[in-house]
Coordinates of C-alpha atoms in Angstrom, one line a residue:
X24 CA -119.2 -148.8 -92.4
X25 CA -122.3 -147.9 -94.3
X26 CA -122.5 -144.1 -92.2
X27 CA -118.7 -143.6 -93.4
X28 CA -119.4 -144.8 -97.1
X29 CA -122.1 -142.7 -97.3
X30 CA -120.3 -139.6 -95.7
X31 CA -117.3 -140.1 -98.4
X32 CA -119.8 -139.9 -101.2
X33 CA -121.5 -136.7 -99.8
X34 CA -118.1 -135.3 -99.5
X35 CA -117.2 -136.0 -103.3
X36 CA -120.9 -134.9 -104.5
X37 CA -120.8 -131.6 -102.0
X38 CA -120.0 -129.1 -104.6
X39 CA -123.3 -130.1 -106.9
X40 CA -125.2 -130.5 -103.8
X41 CA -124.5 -127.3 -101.4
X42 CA -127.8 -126.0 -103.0
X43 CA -130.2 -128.7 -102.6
X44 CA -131.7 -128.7 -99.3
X45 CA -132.4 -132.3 -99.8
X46 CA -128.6 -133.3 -100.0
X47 CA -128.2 -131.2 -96.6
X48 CA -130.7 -133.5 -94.7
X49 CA -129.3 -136.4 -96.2
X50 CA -126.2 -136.0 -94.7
X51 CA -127.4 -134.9 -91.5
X52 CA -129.0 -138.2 -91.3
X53 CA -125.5 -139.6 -92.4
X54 CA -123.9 -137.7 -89.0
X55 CA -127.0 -138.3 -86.6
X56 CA -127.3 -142.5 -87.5
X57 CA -123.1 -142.3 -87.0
X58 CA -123.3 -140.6 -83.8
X59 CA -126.0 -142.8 -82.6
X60 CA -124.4 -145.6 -83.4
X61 CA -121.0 -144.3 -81.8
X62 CA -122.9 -143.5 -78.5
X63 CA -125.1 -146.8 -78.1
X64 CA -123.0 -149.9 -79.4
X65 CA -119.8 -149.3 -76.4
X66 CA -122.7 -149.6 -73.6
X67 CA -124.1 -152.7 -75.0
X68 CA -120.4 -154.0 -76.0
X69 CA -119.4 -153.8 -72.2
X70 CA -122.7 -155.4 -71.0
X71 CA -122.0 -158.7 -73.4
X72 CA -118.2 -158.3 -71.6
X73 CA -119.5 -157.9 -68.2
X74 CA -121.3 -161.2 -68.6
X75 CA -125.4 -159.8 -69.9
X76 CA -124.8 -157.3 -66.5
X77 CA -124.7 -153.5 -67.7
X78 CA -122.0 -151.8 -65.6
X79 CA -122.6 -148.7 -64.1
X80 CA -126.1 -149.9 -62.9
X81 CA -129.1 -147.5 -63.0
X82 CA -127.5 -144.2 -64.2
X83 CA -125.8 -145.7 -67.1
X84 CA -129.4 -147.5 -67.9
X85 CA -130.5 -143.9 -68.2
X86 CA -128.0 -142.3 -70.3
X87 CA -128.4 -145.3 -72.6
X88 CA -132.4 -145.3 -72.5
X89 CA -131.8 -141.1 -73.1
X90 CA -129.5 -141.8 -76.0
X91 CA -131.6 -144.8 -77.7
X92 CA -135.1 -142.7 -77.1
X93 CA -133.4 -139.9 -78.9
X94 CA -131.8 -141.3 -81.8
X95 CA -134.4 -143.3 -82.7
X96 CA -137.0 -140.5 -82.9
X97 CA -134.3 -137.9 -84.6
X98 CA -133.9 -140.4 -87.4
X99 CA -137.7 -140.7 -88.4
X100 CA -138.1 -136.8 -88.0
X101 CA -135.1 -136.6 -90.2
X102 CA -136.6 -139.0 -92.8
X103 CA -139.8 -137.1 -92.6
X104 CA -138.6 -133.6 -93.1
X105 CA -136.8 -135.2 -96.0
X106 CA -140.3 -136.3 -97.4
X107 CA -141.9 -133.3 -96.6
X108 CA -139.2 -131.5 -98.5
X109 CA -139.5 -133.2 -101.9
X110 CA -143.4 -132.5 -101.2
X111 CA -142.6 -129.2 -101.1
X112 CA -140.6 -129.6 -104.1
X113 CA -142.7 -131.1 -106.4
X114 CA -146.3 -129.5 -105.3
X115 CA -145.3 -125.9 -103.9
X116 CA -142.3 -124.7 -106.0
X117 CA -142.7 -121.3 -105.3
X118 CA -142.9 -121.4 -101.5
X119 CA -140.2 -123.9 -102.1
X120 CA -137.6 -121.8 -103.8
X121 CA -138.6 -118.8 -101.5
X122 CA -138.1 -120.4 -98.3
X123 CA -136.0 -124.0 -98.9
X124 CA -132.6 -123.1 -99.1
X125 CA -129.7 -125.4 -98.1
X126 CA -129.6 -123.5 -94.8
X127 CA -132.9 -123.9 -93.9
X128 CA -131.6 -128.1 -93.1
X129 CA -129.9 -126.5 -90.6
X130 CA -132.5 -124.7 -88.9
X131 CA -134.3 -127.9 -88.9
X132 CA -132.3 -130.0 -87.8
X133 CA -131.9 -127.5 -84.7
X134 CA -135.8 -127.9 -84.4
X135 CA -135.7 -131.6 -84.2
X136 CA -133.0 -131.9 -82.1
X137 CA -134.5 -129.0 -79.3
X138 CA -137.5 -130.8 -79.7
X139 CA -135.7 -134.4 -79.1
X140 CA -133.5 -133.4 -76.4
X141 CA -137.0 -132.3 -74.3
X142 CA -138.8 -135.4 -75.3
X143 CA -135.6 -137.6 -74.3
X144 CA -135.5 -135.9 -71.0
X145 CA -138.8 -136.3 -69.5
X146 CA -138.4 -139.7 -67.9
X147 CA -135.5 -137.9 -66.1
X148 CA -138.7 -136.0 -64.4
X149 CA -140.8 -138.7 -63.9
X150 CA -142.5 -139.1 -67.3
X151 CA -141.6 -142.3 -68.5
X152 CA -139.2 -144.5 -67.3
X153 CA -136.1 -146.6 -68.6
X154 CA -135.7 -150.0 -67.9
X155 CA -133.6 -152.9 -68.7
X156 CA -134.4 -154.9 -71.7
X157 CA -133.5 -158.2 -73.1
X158 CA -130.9 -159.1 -72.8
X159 CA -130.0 -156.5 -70.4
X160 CA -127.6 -155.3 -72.5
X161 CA -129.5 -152.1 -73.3
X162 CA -132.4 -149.6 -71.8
X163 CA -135.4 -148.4 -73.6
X164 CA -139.0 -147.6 -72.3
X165 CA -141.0 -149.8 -69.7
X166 CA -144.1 -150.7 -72.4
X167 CA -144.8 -152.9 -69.2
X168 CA -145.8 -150.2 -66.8
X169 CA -149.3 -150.5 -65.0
X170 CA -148.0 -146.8 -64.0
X171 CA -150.4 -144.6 -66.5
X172 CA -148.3 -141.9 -66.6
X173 CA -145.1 -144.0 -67.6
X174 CA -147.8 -145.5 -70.0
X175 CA -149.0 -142.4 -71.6
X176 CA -145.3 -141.1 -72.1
X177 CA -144.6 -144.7 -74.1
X178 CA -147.9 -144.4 -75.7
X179 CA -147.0 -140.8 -77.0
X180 CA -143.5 -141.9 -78.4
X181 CA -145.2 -145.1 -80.4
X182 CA -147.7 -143.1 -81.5
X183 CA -145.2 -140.1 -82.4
X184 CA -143.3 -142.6 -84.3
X185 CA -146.0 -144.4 -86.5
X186 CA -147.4 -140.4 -87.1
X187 CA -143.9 -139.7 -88.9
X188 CA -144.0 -143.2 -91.0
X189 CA -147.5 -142.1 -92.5
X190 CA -146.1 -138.7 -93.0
X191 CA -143.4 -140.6 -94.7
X192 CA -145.7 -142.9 -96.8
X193 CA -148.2 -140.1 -97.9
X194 CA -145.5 -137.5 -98.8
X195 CA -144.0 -140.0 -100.8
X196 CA -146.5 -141.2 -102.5
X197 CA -147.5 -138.3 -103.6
X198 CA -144.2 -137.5 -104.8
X199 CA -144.1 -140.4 -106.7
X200 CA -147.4 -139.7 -108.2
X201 CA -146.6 -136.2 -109.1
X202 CA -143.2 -136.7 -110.6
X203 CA -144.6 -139.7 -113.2
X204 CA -147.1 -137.7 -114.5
X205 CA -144.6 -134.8 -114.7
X206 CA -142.2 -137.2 -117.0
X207 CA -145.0 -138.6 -118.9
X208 CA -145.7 -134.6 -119.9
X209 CA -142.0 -134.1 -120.9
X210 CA -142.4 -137.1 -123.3
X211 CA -145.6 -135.9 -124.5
X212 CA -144.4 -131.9 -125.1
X213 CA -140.2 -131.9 -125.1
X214 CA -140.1 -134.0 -128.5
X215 CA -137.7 -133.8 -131.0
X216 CA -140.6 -131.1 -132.9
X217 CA -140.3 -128.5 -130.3
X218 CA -135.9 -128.7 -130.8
X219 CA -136.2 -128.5 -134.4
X220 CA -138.8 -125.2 -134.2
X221 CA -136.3 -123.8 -131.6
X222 CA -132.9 -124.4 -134.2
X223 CA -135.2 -123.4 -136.9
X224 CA -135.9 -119.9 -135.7
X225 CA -132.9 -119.3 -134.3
X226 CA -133.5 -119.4 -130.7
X227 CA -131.0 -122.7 -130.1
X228 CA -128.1 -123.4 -131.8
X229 CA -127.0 -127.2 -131.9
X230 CA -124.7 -127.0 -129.2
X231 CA -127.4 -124.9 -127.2
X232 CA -129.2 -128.1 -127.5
X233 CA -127.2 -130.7 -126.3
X234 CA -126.5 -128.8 -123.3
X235 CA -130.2 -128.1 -122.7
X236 CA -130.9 -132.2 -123.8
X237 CA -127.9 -133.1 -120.9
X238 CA -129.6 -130.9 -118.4
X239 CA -132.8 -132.3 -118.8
X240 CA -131.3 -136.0 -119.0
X241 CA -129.8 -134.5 -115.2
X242 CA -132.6 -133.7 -113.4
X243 CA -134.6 -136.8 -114.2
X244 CA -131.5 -138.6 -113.2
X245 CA -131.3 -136.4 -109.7
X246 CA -135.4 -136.9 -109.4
X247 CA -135.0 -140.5 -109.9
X248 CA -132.4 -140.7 -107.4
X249 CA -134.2 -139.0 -104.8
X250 CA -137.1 -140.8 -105.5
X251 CA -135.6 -144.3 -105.2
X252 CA -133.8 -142.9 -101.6
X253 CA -137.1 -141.9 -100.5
X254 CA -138.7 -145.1 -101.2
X255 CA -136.5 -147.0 -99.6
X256 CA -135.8 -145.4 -96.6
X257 CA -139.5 -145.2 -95.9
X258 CA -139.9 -148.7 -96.7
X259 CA -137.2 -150.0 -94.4
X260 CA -139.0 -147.8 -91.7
X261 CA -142.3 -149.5 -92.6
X262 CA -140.9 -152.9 -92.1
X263 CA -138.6 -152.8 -89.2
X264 CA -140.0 -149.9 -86.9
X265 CA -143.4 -150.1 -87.1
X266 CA -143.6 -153.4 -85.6
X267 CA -141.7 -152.6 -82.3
X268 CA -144.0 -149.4 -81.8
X269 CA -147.0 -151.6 -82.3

């Protein structure tokens, strides 16, 4: 319910978001949770109705160990290319606004996915291995194995995933950092002085200035916005997905 929400406010907000990269990766997040969740609940669903026994027995333990390894690394490279994207924002506007368009999201969401899809598929090879896990209603890695190379492949994914939360954490810090002492210049410098020089020599009428004065108001709002997103997304990543990789 909370992927379609979110999907019916995208699609009311697209027209002021089609140029902001960041409201592209947003809402391929949006799709990618939806589809995971789409794909993984009706194997699990059927193993509580099959009495805790997953039907369809090792190949189906597979597919659902593929699908869960690759959703839930998609989602924290997702999350961190959204970081790394308001980085680039607020530190490198230039490269930013050569190079971050809106359809640069999809070019990296191609990335992440290619780059998902191989990961996801080496325990079909003999990297890694998918096993049954309580209450054997769904498959993820054996974090069990004494087999080292099943180890290392397990290792490489935990350690992939607590990579993208510092990502996450520094990124957004930073961010955060950047953007506060960017509003506490605007208070300093965008006083009510600088308007009245501008009205006074003619540059902006009052009208001019209102509209200026609403722009301005709408951008802190957006930056806020993002900001709070940002925070919380990481922070939810932080509490509940660090723990299992550990």
């Amino acid at each position: 319910i909370g992927n379609l929400l979110a999907l019916v406010v995208l699609h009311r907000t697209r027209m002021e978001s089609q140029r902001l990269m960041f409201h592209s990766l947003v809402a391929g997040l949006v799709w990618n949770d939806l589809i995971g969740i789409v794909l993984t609940s009706p194997v699990t669903v059927a193993s509580y109705i099959n009495g805790l026994q997953m039907p369809g027995g090792e190949h189906l333990c597979r597919f659902n160990g593929f699908i869960m390894i690759c959703f839930g690394l998609s989602t924290p490279l997702i999350v961190s290319a959204m970081a790394i994207e308001r980085f680039l924002f607020v530190k490198y506007t230039f490269f930013y606004t050569k190079h971050c368009a809106p359809g640069a999201a999809r070019f990296v969401m191609i990335v992440i996915w290619g780059f998902v899809l191989f990961f996801g598929l080496l325990p079909m090879f003999g990297f890694g291995n998918y096993v049954l896990q309580y209450p054997r209603t769904w498959c993820f890695l054996d974090f069990r194995t004494t087999n080292p190379v099943h180890a290392a492949y397990g290792y490489m994914y935990s350690g992939l995933n607590l990579l993208l939360v510092i990502v996450m954490v520094v990124c957004n810090l930073v961010v955060v950092v950047t953007l506060a002492r960017v509003r506490d210049y605007r208070r300093k410098y965008s006083s009510s002085s600088l308007n009245s020089v501008l009205i006074g020599d003619g540059v902006m009428d009052d009208s001019q200035r209102q509209q200026a004065i609403l722009r301005r108001r709408k951008q802190k709002d957006m930056e806020l916005q993002m900001i709070v997103v940002m925070c919380a997304i990481t922070t939810i990543f932080a509490v509940c997905w660090v723990p299992l990789m550990v």
